[in-house]
Coordinates of C-alpha atoms in Angstrom, one line a residue:
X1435 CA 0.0 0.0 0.0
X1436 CA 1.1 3.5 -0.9
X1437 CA 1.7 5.6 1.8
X1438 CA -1.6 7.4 2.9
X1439 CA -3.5 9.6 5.2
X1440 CA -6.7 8.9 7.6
X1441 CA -9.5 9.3 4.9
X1442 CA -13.6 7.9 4.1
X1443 CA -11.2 5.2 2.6
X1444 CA -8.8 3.9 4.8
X1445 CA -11.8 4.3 7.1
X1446 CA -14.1 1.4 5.3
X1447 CA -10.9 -0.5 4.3
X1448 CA -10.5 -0.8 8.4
X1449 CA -14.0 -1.7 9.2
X1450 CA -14.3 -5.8 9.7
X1451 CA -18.2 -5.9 9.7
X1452 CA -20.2 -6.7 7.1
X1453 CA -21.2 -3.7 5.7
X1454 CA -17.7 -2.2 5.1
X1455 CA -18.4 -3.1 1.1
X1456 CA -21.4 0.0 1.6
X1457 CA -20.5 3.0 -0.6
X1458 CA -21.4 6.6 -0.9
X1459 CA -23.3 8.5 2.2
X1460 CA -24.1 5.2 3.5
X1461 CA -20.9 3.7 4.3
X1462 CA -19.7 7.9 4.9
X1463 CA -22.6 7.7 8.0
X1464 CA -21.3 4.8 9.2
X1465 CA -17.7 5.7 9.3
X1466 CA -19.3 9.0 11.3
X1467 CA -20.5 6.9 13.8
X1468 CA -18.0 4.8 14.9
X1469 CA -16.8 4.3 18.4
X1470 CA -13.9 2.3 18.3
X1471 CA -11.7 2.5 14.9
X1472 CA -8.6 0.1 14.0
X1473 CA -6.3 1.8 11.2
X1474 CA -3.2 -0.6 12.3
X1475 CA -1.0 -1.5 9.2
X1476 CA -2.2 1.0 6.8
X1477 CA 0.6 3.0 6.6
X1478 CA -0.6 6.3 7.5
X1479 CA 2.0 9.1 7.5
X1480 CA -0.1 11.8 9.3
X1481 CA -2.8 11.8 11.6
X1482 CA -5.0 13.9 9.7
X1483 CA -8.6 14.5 8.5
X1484 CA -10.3 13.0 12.1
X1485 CA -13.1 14.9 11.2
X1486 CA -14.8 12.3 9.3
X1487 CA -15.5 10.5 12.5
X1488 CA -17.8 12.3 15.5
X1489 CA -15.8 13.5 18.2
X1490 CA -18.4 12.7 20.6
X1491 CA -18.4 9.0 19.1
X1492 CA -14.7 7.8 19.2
X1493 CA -13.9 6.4 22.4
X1494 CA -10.7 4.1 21.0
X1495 CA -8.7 4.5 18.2
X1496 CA -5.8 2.2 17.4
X1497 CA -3.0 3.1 14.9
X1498 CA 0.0 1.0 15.9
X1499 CA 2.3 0.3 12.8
X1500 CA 2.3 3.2 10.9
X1501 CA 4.4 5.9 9.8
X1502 CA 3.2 8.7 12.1
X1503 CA 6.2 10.9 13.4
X1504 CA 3.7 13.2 15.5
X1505 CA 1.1 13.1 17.4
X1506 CA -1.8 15.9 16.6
X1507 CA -5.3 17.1 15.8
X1508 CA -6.7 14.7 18.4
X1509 CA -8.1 17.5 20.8
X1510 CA -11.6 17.3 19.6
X1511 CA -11.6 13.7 20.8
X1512 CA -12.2 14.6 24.7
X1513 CA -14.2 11.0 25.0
X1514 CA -11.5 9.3 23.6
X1515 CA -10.7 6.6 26.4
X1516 CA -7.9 4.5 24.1
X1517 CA -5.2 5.3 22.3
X1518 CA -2.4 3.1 20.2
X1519 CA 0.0 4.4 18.5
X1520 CA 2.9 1.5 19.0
X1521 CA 5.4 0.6 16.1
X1522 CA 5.7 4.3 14.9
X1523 CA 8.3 6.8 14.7
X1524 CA 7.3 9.3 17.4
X1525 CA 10.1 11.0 19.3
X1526 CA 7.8 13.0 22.0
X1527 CA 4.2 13.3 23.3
X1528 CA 2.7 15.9 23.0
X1529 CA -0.7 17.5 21.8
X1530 CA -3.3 15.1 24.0
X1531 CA -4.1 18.2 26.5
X1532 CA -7.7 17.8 24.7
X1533 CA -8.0 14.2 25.9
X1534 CA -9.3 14.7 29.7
X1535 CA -10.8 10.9 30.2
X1536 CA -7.5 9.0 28.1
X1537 CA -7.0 5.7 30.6
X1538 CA -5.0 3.8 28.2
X1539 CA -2.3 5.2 26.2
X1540 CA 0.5 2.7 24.1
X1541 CA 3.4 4.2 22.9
X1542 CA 5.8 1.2 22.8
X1543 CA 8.0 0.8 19.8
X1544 CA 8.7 4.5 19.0
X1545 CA 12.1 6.7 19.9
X1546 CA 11.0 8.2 23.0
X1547 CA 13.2 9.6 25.2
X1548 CA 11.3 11.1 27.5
X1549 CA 7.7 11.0 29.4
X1550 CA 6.0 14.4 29.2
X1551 CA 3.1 16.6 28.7
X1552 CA 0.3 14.2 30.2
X1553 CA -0.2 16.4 33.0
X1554 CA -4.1 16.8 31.5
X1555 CA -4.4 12.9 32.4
X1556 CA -2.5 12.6 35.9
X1557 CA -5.8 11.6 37.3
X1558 CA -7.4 9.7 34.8
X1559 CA -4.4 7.6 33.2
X1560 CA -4.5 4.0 33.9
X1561 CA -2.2 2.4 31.9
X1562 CA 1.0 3.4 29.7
X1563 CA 3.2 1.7 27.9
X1564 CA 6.6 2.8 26.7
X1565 CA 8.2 -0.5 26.3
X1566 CA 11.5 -0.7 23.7
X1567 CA 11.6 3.3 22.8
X1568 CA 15.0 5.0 23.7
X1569 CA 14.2 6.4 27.2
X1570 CA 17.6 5.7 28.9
X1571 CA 17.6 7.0 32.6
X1572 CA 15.1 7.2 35.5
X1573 CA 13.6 10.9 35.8
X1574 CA 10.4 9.6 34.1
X1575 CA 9.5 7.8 37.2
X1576 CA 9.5 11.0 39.8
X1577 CA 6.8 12.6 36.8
X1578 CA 4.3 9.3 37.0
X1579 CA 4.7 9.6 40.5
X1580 CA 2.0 12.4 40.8
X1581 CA -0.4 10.2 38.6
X1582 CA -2.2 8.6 41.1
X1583 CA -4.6 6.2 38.9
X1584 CA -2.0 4.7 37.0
X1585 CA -1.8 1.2 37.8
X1586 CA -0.6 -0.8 34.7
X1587 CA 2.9 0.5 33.6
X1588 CA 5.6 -1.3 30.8
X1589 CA 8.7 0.1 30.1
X1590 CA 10.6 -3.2 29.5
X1591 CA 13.3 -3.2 26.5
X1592 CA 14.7 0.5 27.3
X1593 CA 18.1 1.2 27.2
X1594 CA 18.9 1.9 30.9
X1595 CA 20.9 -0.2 33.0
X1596 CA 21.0 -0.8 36.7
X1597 CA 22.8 -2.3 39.3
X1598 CA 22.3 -4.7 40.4
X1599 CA 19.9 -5.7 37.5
X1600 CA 17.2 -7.1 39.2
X1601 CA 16.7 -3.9 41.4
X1602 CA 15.0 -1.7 38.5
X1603 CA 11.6 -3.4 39.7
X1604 CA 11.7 -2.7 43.1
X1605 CA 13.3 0.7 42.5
X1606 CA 10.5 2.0 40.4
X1607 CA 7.5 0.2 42.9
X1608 CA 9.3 2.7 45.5
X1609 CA 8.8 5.8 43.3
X1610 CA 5.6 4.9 41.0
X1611 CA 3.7 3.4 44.7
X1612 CA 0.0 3.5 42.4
X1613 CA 1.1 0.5 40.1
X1614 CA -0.6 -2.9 40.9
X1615 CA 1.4 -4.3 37.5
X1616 CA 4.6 -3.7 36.0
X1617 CA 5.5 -4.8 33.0
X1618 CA 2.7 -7.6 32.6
X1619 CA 3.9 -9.1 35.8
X1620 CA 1.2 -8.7 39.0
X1621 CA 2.6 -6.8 42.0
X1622 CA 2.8 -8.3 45.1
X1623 CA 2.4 -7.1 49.1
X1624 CA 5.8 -9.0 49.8
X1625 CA 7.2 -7.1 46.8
X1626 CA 5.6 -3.7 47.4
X1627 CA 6.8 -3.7 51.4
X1628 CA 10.1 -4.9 49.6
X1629 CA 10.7 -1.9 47.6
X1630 CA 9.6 0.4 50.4
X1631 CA 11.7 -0.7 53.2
X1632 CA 14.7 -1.2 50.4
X1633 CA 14.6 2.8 49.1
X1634 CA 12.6 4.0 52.6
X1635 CA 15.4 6.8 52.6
X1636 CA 15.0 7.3 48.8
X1637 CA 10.7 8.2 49.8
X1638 CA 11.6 10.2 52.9
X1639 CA 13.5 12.3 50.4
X1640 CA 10.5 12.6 47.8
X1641 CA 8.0 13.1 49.9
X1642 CA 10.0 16.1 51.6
X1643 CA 11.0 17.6 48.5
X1644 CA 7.2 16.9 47.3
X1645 CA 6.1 18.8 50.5
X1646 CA 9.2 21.7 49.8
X1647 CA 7.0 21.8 45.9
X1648 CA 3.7 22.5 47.7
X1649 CA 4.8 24.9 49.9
X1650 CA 6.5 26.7 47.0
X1651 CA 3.7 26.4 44.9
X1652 CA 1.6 27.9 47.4
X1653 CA 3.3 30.8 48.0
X1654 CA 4.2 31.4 44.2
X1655 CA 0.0 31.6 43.8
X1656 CA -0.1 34.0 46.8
X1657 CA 2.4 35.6 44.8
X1658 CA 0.8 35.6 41.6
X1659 CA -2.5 36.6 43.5
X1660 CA -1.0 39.7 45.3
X1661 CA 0.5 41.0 41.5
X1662 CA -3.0 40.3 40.2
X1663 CA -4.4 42.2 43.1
X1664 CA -2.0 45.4 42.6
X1665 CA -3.1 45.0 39.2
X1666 CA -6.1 45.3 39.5
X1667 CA -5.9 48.4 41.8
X1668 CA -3.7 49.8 39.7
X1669 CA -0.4 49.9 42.2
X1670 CA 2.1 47.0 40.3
X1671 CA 3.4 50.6 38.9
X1672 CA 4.5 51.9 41.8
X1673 CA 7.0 50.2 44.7
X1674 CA 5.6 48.2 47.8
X1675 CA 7.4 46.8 50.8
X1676 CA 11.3 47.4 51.0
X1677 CA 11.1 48.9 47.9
X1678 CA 8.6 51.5 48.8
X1679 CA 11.7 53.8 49.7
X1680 CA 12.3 56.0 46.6
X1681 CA 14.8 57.9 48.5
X1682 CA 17.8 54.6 48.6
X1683 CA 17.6 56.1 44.9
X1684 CA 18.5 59.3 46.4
X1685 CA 21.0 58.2 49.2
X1686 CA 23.0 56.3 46.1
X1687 CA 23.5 59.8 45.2
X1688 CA 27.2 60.9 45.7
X1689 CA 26.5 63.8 47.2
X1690 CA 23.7 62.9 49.2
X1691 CA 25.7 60.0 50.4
X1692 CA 28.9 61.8 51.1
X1693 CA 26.9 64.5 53.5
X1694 CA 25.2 61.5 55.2
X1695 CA 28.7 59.5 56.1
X1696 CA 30.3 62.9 57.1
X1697 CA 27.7 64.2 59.4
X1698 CA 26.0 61.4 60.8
X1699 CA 26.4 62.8 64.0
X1700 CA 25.0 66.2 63.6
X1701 CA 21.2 65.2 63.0
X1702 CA 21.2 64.5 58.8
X1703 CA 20.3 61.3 59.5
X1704 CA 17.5 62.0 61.1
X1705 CA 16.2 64.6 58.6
X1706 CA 16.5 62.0 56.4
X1707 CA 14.8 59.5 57.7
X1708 CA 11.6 62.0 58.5
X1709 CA 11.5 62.8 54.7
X1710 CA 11.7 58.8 54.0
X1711 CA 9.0 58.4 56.3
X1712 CA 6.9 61.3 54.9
X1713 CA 7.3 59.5 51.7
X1714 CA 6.4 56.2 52.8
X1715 CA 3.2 57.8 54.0
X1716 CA 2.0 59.2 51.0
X1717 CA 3.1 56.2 49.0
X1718 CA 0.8 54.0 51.7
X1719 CA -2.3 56.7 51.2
X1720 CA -2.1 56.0 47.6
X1721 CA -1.7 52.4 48.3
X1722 CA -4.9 52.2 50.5
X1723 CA -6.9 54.8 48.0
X1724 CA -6.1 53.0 45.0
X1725 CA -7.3 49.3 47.2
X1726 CA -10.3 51.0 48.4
X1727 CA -11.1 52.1 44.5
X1728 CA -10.7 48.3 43.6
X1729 CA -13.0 47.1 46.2
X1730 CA -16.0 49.7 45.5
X1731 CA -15.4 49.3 41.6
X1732 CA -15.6 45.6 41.9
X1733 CA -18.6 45.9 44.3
X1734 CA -20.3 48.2 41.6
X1735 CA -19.7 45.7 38.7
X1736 CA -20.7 42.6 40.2
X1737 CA -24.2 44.6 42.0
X1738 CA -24.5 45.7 38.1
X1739 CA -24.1 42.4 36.7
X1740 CA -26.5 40.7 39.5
X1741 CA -29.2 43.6 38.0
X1742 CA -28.7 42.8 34.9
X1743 CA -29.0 39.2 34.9
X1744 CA -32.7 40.0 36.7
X1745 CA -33.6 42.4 33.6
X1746 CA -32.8 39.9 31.1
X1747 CA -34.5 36.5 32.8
X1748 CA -38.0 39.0 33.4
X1749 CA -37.6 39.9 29.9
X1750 CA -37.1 36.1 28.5
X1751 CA -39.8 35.2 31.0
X1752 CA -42.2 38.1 29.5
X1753 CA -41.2 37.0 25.6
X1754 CA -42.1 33.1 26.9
X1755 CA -45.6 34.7 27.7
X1756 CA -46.0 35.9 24.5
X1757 CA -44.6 32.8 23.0
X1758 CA -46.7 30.3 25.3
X1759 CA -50.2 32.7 24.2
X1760 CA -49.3 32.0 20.4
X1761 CA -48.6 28.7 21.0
X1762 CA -51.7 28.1 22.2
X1763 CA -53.5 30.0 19.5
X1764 CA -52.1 27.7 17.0
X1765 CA -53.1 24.9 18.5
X1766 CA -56.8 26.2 18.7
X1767 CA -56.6 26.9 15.0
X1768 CA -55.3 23.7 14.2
X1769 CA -58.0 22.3 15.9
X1770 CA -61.2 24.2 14.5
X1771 CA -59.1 23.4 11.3
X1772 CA -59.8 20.0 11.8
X1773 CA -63.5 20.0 12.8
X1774 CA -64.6 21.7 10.4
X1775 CA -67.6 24.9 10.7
X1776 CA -70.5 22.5 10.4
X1777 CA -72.4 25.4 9.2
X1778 CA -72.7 25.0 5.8
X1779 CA -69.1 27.4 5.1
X1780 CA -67.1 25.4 2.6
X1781 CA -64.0 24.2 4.0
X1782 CA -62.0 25.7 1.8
X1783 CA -63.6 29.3 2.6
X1784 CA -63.1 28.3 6.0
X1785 CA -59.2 27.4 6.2
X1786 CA -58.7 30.8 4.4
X1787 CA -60.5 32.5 7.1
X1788 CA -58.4 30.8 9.6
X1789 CA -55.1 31.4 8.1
X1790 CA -55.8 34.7 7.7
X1791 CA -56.5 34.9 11.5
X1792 CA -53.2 33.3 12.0
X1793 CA -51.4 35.1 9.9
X1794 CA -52.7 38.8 11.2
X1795 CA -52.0 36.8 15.3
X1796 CA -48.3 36.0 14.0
X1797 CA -47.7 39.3 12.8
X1798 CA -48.8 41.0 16.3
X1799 CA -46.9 38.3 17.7
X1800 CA -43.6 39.6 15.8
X1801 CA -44.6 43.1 16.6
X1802 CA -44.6 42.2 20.3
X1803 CA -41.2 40.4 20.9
X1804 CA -39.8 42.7 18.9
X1805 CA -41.2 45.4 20.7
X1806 CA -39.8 43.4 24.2
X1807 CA -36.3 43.4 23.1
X1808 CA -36.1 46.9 21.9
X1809 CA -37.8 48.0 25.7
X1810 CA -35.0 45.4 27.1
X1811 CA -32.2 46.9 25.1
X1812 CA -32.9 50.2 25.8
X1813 CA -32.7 49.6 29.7
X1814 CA -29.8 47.7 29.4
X1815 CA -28.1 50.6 27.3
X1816 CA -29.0 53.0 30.2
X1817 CA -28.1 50.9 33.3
X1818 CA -24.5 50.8 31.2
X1819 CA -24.7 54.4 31.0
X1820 CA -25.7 55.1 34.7
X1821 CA -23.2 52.3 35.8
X1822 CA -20.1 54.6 33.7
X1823 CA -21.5 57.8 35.3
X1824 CA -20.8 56.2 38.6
X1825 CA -17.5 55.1 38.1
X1826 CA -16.0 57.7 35.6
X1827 CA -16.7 59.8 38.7
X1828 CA -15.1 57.7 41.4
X1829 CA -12.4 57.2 38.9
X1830 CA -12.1 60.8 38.7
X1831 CA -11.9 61.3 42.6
X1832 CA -9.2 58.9 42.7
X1833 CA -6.9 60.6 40.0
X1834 CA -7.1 63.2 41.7
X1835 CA -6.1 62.3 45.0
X1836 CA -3.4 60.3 43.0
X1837 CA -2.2 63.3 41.9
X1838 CA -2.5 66.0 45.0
X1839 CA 0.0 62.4 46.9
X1840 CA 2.4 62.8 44.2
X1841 CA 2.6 66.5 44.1
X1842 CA 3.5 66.2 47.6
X1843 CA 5.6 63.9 47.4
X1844 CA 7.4 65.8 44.0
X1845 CA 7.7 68.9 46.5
X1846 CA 9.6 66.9 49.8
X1847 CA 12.1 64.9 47.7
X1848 CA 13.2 68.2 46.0
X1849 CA 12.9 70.3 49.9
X1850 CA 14.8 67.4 50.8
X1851 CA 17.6 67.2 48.0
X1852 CA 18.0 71.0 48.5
X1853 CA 19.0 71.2 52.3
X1854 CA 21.2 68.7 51.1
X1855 CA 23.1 70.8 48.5
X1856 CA 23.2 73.4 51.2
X1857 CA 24.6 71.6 54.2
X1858 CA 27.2 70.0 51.3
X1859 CA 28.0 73.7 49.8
X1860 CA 28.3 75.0 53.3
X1861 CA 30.5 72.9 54.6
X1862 CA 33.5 73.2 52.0
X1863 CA 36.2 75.0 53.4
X1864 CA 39.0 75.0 50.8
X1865 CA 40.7 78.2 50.6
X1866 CA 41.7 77.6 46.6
X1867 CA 38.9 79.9 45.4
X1868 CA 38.8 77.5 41.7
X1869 CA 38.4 74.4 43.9
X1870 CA 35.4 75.7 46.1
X1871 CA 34.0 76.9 42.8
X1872 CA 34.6 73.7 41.2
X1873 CA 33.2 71.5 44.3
X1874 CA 29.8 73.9 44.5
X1875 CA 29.5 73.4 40.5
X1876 CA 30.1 69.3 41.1
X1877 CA 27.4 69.4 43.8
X1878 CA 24.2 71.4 42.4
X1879 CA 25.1 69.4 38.9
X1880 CA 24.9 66.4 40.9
X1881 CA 21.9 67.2 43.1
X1882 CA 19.8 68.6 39.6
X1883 CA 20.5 65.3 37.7
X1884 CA 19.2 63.7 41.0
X1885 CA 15.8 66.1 40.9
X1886 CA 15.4 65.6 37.2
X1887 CA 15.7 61.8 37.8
X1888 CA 13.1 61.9 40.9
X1889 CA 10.5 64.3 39.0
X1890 CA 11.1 61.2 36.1
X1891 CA 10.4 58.4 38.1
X1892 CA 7.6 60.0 40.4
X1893 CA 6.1 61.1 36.9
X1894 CA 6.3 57.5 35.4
X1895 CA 4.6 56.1 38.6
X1896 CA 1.5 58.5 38.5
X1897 CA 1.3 58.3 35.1
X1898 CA 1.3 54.6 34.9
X1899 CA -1.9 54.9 37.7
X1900 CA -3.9 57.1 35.8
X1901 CA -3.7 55.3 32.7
X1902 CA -4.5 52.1 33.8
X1903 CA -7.4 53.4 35.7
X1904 CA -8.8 55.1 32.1
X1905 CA -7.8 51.8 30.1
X1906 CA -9.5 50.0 32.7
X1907 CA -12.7 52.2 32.2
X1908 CA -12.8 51.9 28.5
X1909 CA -12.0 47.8 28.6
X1910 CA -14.8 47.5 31.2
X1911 CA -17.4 49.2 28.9
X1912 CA -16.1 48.0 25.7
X1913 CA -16.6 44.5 26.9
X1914 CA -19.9 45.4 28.4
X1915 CA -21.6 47.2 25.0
X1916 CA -20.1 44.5 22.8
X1917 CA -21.6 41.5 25.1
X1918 CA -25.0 43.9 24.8
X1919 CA -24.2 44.1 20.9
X1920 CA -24.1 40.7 20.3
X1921 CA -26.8 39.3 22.7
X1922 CA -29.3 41.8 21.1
X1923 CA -28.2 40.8 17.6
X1924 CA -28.5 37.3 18.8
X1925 CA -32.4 37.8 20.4
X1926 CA -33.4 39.5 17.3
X1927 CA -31.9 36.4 14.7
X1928 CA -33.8 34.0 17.3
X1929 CA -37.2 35.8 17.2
X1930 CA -36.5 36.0 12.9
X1931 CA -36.5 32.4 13.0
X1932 CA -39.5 31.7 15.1
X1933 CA -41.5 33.8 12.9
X1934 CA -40.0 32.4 9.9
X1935 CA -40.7 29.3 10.9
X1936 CA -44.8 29.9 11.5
X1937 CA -44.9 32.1 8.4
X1938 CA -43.3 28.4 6.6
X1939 CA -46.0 26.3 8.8
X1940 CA -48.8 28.9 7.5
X1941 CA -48.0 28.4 3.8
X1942 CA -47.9 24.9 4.0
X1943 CA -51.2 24.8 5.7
X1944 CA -52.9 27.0 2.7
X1945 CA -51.2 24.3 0.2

C-alpha cells in the first residue's frame, strides 16, 4: 500500500463488519458513527482528517504500525478513552491536553526519550506503555509519580541499566507506589513492602521535596495573586514593601551620600529619615486609595451584573408569555381546522379565514417580541450608561487624590535634596577659590541630575496609575456594550427564526 492519510477510505478499508463493502453517504454515515476505529498496518503518515469520525463518538482508536512521526489534531476527541500508537516513529508526546478521560495510552516501539506533557491525564491515566523506545535514565519515574490512577505500567526493553539488574523493579515500585502491575507481571504485598523498606530513605527524600514543591507552589500563587491584586488596583506601577523607599535612589546619590557619612552625628540622618518616612506615608495613602477604588469598583460591577442578569431573565420570562399565548392559539386553529364549521361554510372558505387569522395573530406576535427586546435593550443601554456615570466619577476622585500624593511627594524629595546641597556647599572650606568653585558646581550638577531623575520616576509612577485606571474604564465598557451588541443581535436572529418558521407552517397549511 502506498503511503496514505486517515481518509472515508482507509476508514471502510479498516472496518471488519459486514457492511464495510457500503458505498457513498451510507458507508460515509457509518464511518461517522463509529466508536472504536482500528487503522493498524495501513501505513498512515499523518494523523489527519479526524473529522470524518464524530468526536463525541470515538472512544478508542488504534493506529499502531504506521508511519506517524507526531502526534496531533486529536483535541476534539475529549471521550477518547484508548489510544495506540505503537510501532511508529514518534520521538515525544505531546498535543493530548484535549484528551481529559485518556485511561489507556500505548506508545511502545517509538524513539521516545522522554515521558511528558500528560499532565491533563494525571488523574485519569490508567495504563501506559513505553516499552522498547530509547528512554535511557530514571527521571520519568519522579513525573508518574504524581499520577495517582496509573496502575498498569511497561517500560521493558529501554536502554537503561541498573545495578544490580534485578533492582530496577523494586526501584520504580518505590517511586511509582499506584502501580498494581509492571510490565505484565502482577505486584505483590511482599514485593511492594520490599521496595519500600529497600529505598525507605529514597521516599523520605521525595516526599520532603514533594512537601518543599507544595509549599512553593503555594506561596508562588499567593504571589501571583497579590500581583493580580495590585493589578487590578492599579499599584504594580508603583514600589511596595522594602522597595517602597524611593529615597535609597536618592541616598545612592554621591553627594547625598557623602553628606550623610560625614555628618551622621549632627542630625542628617535623622532629617533623612523624617523625609523617607513622609514619603512612605503618601506612597501608603495612595496604596490604601487605589485598594479602596478596587473594592467599591468591583462591588459596583458585580451589584451591576446581578441587575442585569434579573432584567434579562423577566424579559425572556415576558417573551415566553407571548410565545406560550401564540402557541396556544395555533393549537386552537389547528384544531377548529380539523373539525370543520359545520355550518354550511365550505371548508375551503373556511381554512382561508383561519389562516388569515393566523397570519394577522403572527404578525402581532412579531410586533410584540420585537417590541420586548427593543424596551429590554434600551434599559440595558441606560443601566451601562448610569453604571459609567458612577464610576468615571469615582475614577475621577481617585486621580485626583493620586495626583494631589504625588505632588506632595514631588515637593519633599526636592525640599529634601535642596538642604542637602546646602549643608554639602556650606561645609567646603578650601581656601583655593577655583576648587570651592569647582566643588559647589560638582554638587548642584549632581543634586539637579538627582531632581530631574526623581520628577522622572515620580512622573512615570503617577502616570502609569492614571492610565491604567482610564484603560480600565474603557475595557470595562467595551466588553460590556459588545456583550450587549451581540446578545441583542442574537435575540433579534432568534425571534427571525420563530417567525419564519410559523410564516413556513402557515404556507404549508394553505397548500
Amino acid at each position: 500500500m502506498e503511503f496514505t492519510v486517515i481518509n472515508s477510505d482507509v476508514g471502510r478499508f479498516s472496518r471488519d463488519d459486514d457492511n464495510h463493502n457500503d458505498s457513498g453517504a451510507s458507508s460515509t454515515r457509518k464511518f461517522e458513527d463509529v466508536s472504536c476505529l482500528d487503522l493498524s498496518c495501513s501505513n498512515i503518515l499523518h494523523i489527519a482528517n479526524l473529522c470524518l469520525i464524530s468526536s463525541t463518538n470515538l472512544t478508542s482508536l488504534k493506529l499502531p504500525v504506521n508511519r506517524i512521526d507526531k502526534i496531533c489534531n486529536l483535541d476534539a476527541y475529549t471521550n477518547l478513552v484508548e489510544l495506540d500508537l505503537s510501532h511508529n516513529h514518534i520521538k515525544q508526546i505531546e498535543n493530548l491536553q484535549g484528551l481529559v478521560k485518556l485511561r489507556r495510552l500505548t506508545l511502545n516501539h517509538n524513539p521516545l526519550t522522554n515521558v511528558q506533557n500528560l499532565d491533563t491525564q494525571r488523574n485519569c491515566l490508567e495504563m501506559l506503555d513505553i516499552g522498547y523506545c530509547k528512554i535511557a535514565d530514571y527521571k520519568f519515574t519522579l513525573y508518574l509519580r504524581k499520577f495517582t490512577n496509573l496502575i498498569s505500567l511497561i517500560v521493558e526493553g529501554n536502554p537503561w541499566q541498573t545495578e544490580p539488574i534485578y533492582s530496577e523493579r523494586t526501584f520504580i515500585l518505590s517511586i511509582v507506589q499506584s502501580l498494581l502491575v509492571y510490565n505484565n507481571k502482577t505486584i505483590t504485598v511482599e514485593e511492594r513492602k520490599e521496595a519500600l523498606d529497600t529505598h525507605s530513605q529514597l521516599i523520605a527524600m521525595l516526599e520532603k521535596n514533594d512537601n518543599k514543591w507544595k509549599r512553593m507552589s503555594v506561596d508562588e500563587q499567593l504571589r501571583l495573586e497579590r500581583m493580580a491584586g495590585r493589578k487590578d488596583a492599579f499599584l504594580d506601577g508603583i514600589p511596595e514593601g522594602e522597595d517602597v523607599d524611593f529615597n535609597v535612589n536618592v541616598f545612592r546619590n554621591t553627594t547625598v551620600e557623602q553628606v550623610l557619612i560625614e555628618n551622621s552625628r549632627y542630625g542628617i540622618h535623622n532629617v533623612y529619615r523624617g523625609y523617607a518616612d513622609s514619603f512612605r506615608r503618601l506612597i501608603t495613602e495612595i496604596t490604601e486609595a487605589a485598594e479602596t477604588s478596587r473594592g467599591i469598583r468591583a462591588r459596583l460591577v458585580d451589584e451591576f451584573h446581578c441587575d442585569l442578569r434579573q432584567l434579562i431573565d423577566g424579559g425572556v420570562d415576558e417573551s415566553r408569555k407571548c410565545v406560550s399565548e401564540f402557541a396556544e392559539y395555533k393549537k386552537r386553529v389547528k384544531c377548529d381546522l380539523s373539525a370543520g364549521t359545520g355550518d354550511g361554510v365550505s371548508p375551503s372558505t373556511n381554512a382561508d379565514s383561519a389562516c388569515g387569522r393566523f397570519g394577522e395573530k403572527t404578525r402581532l406576535t412579531w410586533l410584540t417580541l420585537m417590541g420586548h427586546e427593543d424596551q429590554l435593550s434600551r434599559k440595558i443601554t441606560k443601566m451601562i450608561g448610569e453604571l459609567r456615570d458612577v464610576l468615571e466619577k469615582q475614577i475621577v476622585e481617585f486621580k485626583q487624590l493620586v495626583n494631589n500624593r504625588f505632588c506632595m511627594l514631588q515637593r519633599q524629595q526636592n525640599i529634601f535634596l535642596q538642604f542637602i546641597l546646602e549643608y554639602a556647599v556650606s561645609s567646603v572650606q578650601s581656601d583655593d577659590i577655583n576648587n570651592r568653585i569647582s566643588r559647589v558646581s560638582q554638587f548642584t550638577n549632581d543634586i539637579s541630575q538627582c531632581m530631574e531623575s526623581q520628577a522622572s520616576q515620580v512622573e512615570r509612577a503617577e502616570l502609569y496609575i492614571t492610565k491604567s485606571a482610564s484603560k480600565w474604564l474603557d475595557d470595562v465598557f467595551d466588553k460590556l456594550n459588545s456583550e450587549e451588541f451581540q446578545r441583542n443581535r442574537r435575540k433579534i436572529s432568534e425571534i427571525a427564526s420563530f417567525i419564519r418558521s410559523q410564516n413556513e407552517t402557515l404556507k404549508r397549511t394553505q397548500s
